[in-house]
PDB file of C-alpha atoms in Angstrom:
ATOM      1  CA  UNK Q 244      -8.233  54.593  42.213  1.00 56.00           C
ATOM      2  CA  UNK Q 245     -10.073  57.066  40.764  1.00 69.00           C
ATOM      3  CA  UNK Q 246      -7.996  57.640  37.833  1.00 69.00           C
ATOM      4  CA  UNK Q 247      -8.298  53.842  37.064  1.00 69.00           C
ATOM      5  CA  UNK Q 248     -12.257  54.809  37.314  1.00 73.00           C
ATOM      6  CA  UNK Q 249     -11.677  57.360  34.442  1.00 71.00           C
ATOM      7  CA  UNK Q 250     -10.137  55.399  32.085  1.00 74.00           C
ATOM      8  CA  UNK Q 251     -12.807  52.927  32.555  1.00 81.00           C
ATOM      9  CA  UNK Q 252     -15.174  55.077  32.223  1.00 79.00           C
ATOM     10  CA  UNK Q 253     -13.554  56.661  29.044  1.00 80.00           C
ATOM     11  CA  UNK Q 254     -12.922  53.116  27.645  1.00 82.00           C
ATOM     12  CA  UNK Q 255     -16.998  52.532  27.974  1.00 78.00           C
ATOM     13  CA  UNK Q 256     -17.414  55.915  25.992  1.00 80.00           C
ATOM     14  CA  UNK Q 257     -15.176  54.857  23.549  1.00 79.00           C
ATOM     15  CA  UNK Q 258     -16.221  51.745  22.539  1.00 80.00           C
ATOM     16  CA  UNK Q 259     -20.079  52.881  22.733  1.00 84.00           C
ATOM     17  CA  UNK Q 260     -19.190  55.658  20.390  1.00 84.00           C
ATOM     18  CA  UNK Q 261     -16.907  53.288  18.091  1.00 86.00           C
ATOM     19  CA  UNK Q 262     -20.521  50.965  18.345  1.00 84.00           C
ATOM     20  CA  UNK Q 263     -22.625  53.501  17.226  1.00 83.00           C
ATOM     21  CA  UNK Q 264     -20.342  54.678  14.286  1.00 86.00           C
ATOM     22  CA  UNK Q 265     -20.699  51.444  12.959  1.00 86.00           C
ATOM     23  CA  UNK Q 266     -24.330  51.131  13.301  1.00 89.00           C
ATOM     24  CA  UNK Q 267     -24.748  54.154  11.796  1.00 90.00           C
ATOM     25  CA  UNK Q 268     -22.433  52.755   9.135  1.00 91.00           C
ATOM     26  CA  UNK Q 269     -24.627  49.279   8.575  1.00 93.00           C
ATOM     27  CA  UNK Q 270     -27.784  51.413   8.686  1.00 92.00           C
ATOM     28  CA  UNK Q 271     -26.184  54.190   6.073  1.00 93.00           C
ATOM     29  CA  UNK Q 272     -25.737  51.102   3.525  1.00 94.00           C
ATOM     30  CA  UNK Q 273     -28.900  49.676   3.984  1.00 92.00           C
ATOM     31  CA  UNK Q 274     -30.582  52.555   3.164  1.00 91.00           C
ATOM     32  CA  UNK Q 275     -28.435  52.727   0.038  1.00 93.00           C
ATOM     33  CA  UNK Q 276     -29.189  49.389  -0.871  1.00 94.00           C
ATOM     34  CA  UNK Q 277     -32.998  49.962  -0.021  1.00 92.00           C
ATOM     35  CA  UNK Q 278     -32.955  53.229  -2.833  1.00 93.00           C
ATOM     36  CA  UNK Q 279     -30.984  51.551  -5.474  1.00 94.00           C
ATOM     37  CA  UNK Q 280     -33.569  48.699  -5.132  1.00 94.00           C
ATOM     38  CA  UNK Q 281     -36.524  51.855  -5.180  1.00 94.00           C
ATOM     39  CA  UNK Q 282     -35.173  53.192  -8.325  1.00 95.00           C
ATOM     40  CA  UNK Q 283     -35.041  50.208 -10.184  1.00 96.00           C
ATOM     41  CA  UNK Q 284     -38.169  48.838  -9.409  1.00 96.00           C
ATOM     42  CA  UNK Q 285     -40.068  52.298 -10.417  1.00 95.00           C
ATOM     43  CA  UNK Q 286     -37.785  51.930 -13.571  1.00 95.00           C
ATOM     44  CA  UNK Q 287     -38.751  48.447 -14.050  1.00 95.00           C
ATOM     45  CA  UNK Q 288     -42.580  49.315 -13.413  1.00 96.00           C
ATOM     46  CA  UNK Q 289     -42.689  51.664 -15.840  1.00 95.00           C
ATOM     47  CA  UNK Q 290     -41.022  49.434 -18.501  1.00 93.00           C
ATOM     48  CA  UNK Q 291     -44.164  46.624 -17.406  1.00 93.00           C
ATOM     49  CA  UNK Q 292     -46.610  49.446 -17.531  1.00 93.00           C
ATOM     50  CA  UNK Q 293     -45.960  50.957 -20.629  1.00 91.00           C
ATOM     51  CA  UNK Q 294     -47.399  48.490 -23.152  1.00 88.00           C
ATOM     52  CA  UNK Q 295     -44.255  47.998 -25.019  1.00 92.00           C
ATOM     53  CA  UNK Q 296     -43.195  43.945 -25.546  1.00 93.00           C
ATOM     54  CA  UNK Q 297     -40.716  42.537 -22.807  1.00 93.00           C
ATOM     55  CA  UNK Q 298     -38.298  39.932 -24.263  1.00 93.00           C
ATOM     56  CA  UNK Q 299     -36.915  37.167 -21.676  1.00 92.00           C
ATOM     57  CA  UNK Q 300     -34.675  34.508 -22.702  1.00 94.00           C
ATOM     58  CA  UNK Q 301     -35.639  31.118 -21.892  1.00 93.00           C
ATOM     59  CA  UNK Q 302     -33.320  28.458 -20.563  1.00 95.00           C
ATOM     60  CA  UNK Q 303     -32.304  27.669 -24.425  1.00 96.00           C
ATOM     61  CA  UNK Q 304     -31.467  30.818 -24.942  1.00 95.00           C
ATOM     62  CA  UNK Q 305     -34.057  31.861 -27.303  1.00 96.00           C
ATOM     63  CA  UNK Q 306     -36.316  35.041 -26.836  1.00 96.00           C
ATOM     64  CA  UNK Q 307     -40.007  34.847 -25.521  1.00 95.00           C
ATOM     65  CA  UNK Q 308     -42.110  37.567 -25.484  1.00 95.00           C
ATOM     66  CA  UNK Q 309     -43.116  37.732 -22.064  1.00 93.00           C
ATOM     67  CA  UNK Q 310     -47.207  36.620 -21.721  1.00 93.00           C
ATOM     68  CA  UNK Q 311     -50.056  38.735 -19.994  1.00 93.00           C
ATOM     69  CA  UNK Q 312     -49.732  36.860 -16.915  1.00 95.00           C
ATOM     70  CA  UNK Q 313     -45.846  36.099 -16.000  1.00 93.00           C
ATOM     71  CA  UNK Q 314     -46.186  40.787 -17.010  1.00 94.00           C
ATOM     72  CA  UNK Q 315     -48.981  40.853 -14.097  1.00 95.00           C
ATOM     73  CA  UNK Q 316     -46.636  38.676 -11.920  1.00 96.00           C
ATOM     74  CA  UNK Q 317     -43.518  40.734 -12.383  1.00 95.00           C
ATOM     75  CA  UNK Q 318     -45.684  43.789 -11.832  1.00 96.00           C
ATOM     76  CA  UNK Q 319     -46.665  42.135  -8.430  1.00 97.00           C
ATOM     77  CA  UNK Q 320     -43.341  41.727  -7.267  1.00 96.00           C
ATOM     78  CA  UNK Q 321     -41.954  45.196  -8.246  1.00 96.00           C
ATOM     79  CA  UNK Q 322     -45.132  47.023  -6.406  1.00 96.00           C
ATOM     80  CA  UNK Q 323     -44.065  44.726  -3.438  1.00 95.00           C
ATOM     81  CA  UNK Q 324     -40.208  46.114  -3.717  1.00 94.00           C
ATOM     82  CA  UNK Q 325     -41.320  49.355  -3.539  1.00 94.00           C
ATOM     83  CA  UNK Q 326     -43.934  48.935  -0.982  1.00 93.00           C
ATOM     84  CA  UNK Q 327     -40.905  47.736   1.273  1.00 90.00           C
ATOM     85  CA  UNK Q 328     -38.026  50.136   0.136  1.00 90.00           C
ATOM     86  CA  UNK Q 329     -39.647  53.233  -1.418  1.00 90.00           C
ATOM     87  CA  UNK Q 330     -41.584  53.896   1.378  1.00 84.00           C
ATOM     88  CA  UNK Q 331     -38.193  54.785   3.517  1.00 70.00           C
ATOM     89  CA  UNK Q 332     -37.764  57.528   1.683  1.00 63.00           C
ATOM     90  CA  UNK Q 333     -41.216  59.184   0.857  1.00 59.00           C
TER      91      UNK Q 333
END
């Protein structure tokens, strides 16, 4: 009986460490995720920032330059990126 107890109680340490590998895993590409969105919202503010003309293309395909207010808009939702995903790794 009590080596029937052991390998149940190895089994439970097995599968808690196979549990927390892969949580660790999941959390590991998150935070990847979470810096590649960092970078390229710093990268993005400083294109938005730096007084140069952004081009979009509209729906017909043409280019636009992009107005004062759809800049302060974009610039709104890039602070709020890195508010969120910067701030894991400051």
């Amino acid at each position: 009986m009590a080596e029937k107890d052991l390998k149940t109680i190895e089994t439970a340490r097995l599968l808690k460490e196979t549990e927390s590998s892969k949580h660790k895993a999941e959390q590991d590409k998150v935070n990847q995720i979470r810096a590649e969105n960092c970078q390229r919202a710093q990268r993005g503010t400083l294109s938005y920032t730096s007084g140069a003309r952004i081009f979009i293309i509209n729906p017909q395909g043409e280019r636009e330059v992009l107005d004062d207010a759809s800049r302060d808009v974009e610039l709104q939702r890039l602070q709020s990126i890195i508010q969120a995903d910067c701030s894991w790794f400051q």
